[in-house]
mmCIF file of C-alpha atoms in Angstrom:
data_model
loop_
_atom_site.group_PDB
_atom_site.id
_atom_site.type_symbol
_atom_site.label_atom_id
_atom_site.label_comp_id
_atom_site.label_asym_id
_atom_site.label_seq_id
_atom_site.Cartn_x
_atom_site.Cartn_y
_atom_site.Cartn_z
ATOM 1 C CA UNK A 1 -25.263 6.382 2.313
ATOM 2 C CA UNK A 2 -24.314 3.552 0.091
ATOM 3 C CA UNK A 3 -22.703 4.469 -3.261
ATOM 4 C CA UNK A 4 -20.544 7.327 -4.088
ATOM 5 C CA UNK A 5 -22.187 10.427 -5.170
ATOM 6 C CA UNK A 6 -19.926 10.968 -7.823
ATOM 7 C CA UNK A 7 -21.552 14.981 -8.874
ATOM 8 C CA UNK A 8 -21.350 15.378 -5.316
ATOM 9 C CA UNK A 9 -17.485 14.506 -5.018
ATOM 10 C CA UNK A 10 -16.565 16.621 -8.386
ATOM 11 C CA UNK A 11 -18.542 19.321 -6.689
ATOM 12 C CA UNK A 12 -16.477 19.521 -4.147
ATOM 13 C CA UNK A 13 -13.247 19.293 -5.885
ATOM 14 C CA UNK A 14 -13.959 21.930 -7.929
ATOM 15 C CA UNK A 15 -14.956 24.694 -5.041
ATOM 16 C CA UNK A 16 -11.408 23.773 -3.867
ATOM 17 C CA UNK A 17 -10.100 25.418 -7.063
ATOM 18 C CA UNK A 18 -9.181 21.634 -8.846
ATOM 19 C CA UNK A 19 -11.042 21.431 -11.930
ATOM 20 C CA UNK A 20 -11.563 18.073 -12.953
ATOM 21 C CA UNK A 21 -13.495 17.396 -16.014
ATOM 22 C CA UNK A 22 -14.430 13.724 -14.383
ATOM 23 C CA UNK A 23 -14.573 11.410 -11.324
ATOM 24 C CA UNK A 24 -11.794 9.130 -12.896
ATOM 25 C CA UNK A 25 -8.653 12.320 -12.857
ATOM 26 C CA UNK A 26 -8.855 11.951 -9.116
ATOM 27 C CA UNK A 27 -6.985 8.903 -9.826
ATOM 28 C CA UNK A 28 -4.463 11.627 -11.281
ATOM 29 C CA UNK A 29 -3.848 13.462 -8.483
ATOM 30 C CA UNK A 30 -0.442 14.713 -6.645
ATOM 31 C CA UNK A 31 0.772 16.187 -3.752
ATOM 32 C CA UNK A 32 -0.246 19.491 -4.416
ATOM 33 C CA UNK A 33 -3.709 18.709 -4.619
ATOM 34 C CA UNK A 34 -3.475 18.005 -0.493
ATOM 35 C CA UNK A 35 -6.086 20.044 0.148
ATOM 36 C CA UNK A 36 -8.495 17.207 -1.167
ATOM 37 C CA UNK A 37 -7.427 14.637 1.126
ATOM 38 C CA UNK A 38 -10.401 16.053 3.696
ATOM 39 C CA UNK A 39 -13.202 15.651 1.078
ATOM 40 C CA UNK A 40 -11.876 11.920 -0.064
ATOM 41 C CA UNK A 41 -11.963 11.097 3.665
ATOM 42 C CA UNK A 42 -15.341 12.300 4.340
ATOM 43 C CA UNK A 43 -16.497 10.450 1.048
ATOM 44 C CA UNK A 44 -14.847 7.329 2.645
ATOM 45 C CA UNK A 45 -16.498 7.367 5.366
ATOM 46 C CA UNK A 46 -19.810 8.031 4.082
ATOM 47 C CA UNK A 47 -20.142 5.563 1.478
ATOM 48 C CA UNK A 48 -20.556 1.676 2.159
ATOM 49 C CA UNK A 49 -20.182 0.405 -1.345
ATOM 50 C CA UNK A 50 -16.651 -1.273 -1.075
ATOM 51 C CA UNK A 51 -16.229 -0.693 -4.794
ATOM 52 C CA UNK A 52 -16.678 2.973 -4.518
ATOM 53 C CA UNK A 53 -14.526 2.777 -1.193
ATOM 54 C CA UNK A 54 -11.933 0.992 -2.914
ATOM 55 C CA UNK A 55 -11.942 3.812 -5.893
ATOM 56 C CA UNK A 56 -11.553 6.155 -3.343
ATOM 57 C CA UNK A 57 -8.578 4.549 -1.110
ATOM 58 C CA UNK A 58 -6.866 4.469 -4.541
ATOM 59 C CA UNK A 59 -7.287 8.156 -5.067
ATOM 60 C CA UNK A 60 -5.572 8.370 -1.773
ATOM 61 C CA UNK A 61 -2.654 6.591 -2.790
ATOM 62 C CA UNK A 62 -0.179 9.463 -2.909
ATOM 63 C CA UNK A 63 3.261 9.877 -1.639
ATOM 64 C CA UNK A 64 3.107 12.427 0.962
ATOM 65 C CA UNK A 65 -1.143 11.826 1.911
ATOM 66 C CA UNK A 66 0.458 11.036 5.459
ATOM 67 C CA UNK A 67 -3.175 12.381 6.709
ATOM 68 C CA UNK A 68 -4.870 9.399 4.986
ATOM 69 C CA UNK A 69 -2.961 6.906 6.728
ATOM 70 C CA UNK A 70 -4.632 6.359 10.244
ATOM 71 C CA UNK A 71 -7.737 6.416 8.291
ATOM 72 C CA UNK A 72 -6.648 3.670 5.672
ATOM 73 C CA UNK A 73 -5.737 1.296 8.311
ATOM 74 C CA UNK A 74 -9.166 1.933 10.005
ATOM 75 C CA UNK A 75 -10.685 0.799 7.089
ATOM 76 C CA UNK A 76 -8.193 -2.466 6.389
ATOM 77 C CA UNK A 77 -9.114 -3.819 10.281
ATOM 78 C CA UNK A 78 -13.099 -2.855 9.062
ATOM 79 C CA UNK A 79 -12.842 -5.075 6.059
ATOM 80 C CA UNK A 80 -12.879 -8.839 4.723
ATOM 81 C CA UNK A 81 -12.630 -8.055 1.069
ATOM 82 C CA UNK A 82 -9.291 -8.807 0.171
ATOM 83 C CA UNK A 83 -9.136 -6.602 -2.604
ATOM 84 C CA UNK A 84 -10.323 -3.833 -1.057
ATOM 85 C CA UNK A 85 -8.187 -4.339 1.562
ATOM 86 C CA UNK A 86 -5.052 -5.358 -0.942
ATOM 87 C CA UNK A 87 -5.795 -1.670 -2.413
ATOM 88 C CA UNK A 88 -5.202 -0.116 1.036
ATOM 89 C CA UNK A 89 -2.300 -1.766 1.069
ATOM 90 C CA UNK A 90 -0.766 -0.669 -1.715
ATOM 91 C CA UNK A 91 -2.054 3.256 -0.769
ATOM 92 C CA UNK A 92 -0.400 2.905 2.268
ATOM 93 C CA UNK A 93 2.976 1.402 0.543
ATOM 94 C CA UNK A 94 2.980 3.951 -1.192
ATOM 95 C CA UNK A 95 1.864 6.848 1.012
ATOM 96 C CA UNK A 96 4.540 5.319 2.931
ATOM 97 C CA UNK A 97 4.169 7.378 6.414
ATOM 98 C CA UNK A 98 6.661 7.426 9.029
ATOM 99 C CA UNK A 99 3.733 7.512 11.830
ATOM 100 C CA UNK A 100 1.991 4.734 10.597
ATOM 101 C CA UNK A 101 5.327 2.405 10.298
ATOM 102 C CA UNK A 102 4.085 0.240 13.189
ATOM 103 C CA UNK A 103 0.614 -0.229 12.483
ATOM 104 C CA UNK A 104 2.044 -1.476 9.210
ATOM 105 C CA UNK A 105 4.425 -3.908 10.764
ATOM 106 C CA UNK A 106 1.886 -5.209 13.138
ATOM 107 C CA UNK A 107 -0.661 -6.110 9.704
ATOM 108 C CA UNK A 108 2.557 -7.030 7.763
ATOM 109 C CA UNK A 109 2.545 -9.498 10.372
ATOM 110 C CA UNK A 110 -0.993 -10.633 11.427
ATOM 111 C CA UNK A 111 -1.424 -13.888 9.056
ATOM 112 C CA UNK A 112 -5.156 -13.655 9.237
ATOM 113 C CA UNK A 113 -4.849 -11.087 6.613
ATOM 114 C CA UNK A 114 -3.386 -13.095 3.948
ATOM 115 C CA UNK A 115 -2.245 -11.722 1.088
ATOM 116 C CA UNK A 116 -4.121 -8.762 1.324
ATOM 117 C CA UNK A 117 -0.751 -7.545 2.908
ATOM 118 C CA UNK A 118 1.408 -8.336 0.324
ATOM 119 C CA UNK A 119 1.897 -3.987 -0.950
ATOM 120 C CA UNK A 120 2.557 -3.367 2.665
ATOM 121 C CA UNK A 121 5.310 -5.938 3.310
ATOM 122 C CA UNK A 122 6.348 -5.176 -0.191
ATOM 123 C CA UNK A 123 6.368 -0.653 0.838
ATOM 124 C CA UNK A 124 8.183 -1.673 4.439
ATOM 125 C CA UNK A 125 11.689 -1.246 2.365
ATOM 126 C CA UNK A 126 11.633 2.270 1.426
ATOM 127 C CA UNK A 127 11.750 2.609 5.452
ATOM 128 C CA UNK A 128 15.159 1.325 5.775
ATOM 129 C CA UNK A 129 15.196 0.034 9.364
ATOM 130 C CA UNK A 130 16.610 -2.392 11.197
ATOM 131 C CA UNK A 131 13.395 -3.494 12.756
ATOM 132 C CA UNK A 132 11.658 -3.133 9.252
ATOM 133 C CA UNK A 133 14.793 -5.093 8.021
ATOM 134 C CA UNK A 134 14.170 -7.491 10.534
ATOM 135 C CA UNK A 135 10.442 -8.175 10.087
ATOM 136 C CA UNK A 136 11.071 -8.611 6.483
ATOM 137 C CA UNK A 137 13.526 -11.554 6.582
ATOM 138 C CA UNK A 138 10.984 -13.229 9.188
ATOM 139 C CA UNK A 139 8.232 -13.002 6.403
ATOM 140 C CA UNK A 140 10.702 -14.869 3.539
ATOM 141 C CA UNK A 141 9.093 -17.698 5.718
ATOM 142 C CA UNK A 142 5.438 -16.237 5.018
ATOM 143 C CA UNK A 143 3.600 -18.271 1.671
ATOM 144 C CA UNK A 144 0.854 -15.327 0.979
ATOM 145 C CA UNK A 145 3.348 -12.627 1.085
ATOM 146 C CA UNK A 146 7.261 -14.299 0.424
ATOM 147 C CA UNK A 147 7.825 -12.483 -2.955
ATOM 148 C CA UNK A 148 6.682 -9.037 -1.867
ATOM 149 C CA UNK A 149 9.087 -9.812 1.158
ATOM 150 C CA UNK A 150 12.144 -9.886 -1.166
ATOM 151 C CA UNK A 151 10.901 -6.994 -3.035
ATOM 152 C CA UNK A 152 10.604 -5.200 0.375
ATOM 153 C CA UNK A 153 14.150 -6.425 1.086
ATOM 154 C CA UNK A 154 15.636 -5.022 -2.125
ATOM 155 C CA UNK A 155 14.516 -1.443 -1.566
ATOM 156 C CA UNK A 156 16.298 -1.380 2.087
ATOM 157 C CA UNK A 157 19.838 -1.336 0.409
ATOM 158 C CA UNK A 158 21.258 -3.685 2.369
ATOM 159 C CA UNK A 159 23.518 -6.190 1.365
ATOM 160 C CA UNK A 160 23.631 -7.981 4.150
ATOM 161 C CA UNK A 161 20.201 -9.448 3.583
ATOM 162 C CA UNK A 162 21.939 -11.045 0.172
ATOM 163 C CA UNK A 163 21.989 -14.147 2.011
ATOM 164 C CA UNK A 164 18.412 -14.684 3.014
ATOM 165 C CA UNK A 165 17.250 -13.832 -0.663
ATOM 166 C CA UNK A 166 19.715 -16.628 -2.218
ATOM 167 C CA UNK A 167 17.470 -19.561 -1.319
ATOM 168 C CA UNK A 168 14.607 -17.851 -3.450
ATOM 169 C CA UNK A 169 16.413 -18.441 -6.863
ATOM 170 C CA UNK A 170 15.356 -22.345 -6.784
ATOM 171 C CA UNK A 171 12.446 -21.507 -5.248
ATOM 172 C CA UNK A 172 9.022 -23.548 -6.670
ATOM 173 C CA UNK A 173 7.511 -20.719 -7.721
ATOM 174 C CA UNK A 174 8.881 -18.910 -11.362
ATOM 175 C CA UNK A 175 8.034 -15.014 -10.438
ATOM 176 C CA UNK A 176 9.476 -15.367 -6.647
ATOM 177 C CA UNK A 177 12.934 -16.752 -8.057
ATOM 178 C CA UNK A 178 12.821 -14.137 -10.578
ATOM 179 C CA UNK A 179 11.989 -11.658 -7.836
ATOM 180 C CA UNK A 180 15.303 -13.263 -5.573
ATOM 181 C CA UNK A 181 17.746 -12.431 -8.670
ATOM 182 C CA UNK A 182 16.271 -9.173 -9.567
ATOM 183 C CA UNK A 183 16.295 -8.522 -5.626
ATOM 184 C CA UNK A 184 19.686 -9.870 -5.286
ATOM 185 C CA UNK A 185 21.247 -7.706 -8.874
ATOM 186 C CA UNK A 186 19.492 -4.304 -7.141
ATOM 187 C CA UNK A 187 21.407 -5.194 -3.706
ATOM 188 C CA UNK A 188 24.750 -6.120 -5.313
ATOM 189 C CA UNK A 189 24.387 -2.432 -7.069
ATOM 190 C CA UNK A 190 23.845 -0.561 -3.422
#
């Protein structure tokens, strides 16, 4: 198909009852608009412009869009544009589905991805597990993805993991040791 037919997609949208007045108040979206999730897939699929695919995927990037999961990480393995695929990401960080958990650990952890992971490892927190927990400290040691590591680690709650963020506040980079204290602050507070 190639691009996104845009009067198509609004079309759509609007014979579901959502009346948008343009393409760009998909971006606006919520959980109740669930319903949608279908149509944005079937767009996704369809079109092969990875800027239109990546306007899409960010459409998708609601809490609760657990059905748009599977189908996001489909579409990260299908890629090699790291910002397309970085925009997954962060839809599935913040989608943040319980099924999906260990696809996300296994590209979390699958180097070859580069920083293009960085809003998964960074969404991994809000699960709260030990195994998340323990994938997390293991990527403190990862360059492309460190800092979103410690902002992963914050979210967890766990003080415990105080001591693996402490090295971070001398570290060589200025936002990653500002990322340790703020880290380290939010964990003291749990």
């Amino acid at each position: 198909m190639g691009r996104l037919d845009k009067e198509k997609l609004i079309q759509e949208v609007r014979e579901k009852g959502v009346e948008i007045t343009n393409i760009n108040d998909l971006m606006k979206i919520n959980m109740k608009y669930r319903d949608l999730v279908p149509i944005l897939l079937k767009h996704l699929n369809e079109v092969t412009d990875e800027s239109d695919k990546e306007f899409i995927v960010r459409c998708l990037g609601v809490k609760g869009f657990v059905e748009a999961a599977k189908p996001l990480i489909s579409e990260f393995y299908k890629s090699n544009n790291v910002s397309f695929k970085w925009a997954i990401g962060n839809s599935l960080s913040i989608i943040a589905d319980e099924e999906s958990l260990p696809e996300m650990i296994k590209i979390a952890q699958e180097k070859e991805h580069g920083i293009a992971r960085q809003m998964i490892v960074d969404g991994l927190g809000a699960f709260k597990r030990e195994d998340v927990k323990s994938v997390l400290v293991k990527l403190l040691n990862d360059d492309d993805v460190v800092g979103h590591a410690i902002s992963g680690i914050s979210k967890t709650g766990d003080k415990d993991l105080i001591k693996y963020i402490e090295p971070f506040i001398t570290y060589k980079i200025k936002w990653i040791r500002n990322e340790a204290r703020k880290a380290i602050k939010k964990l003291e507070k749990a």
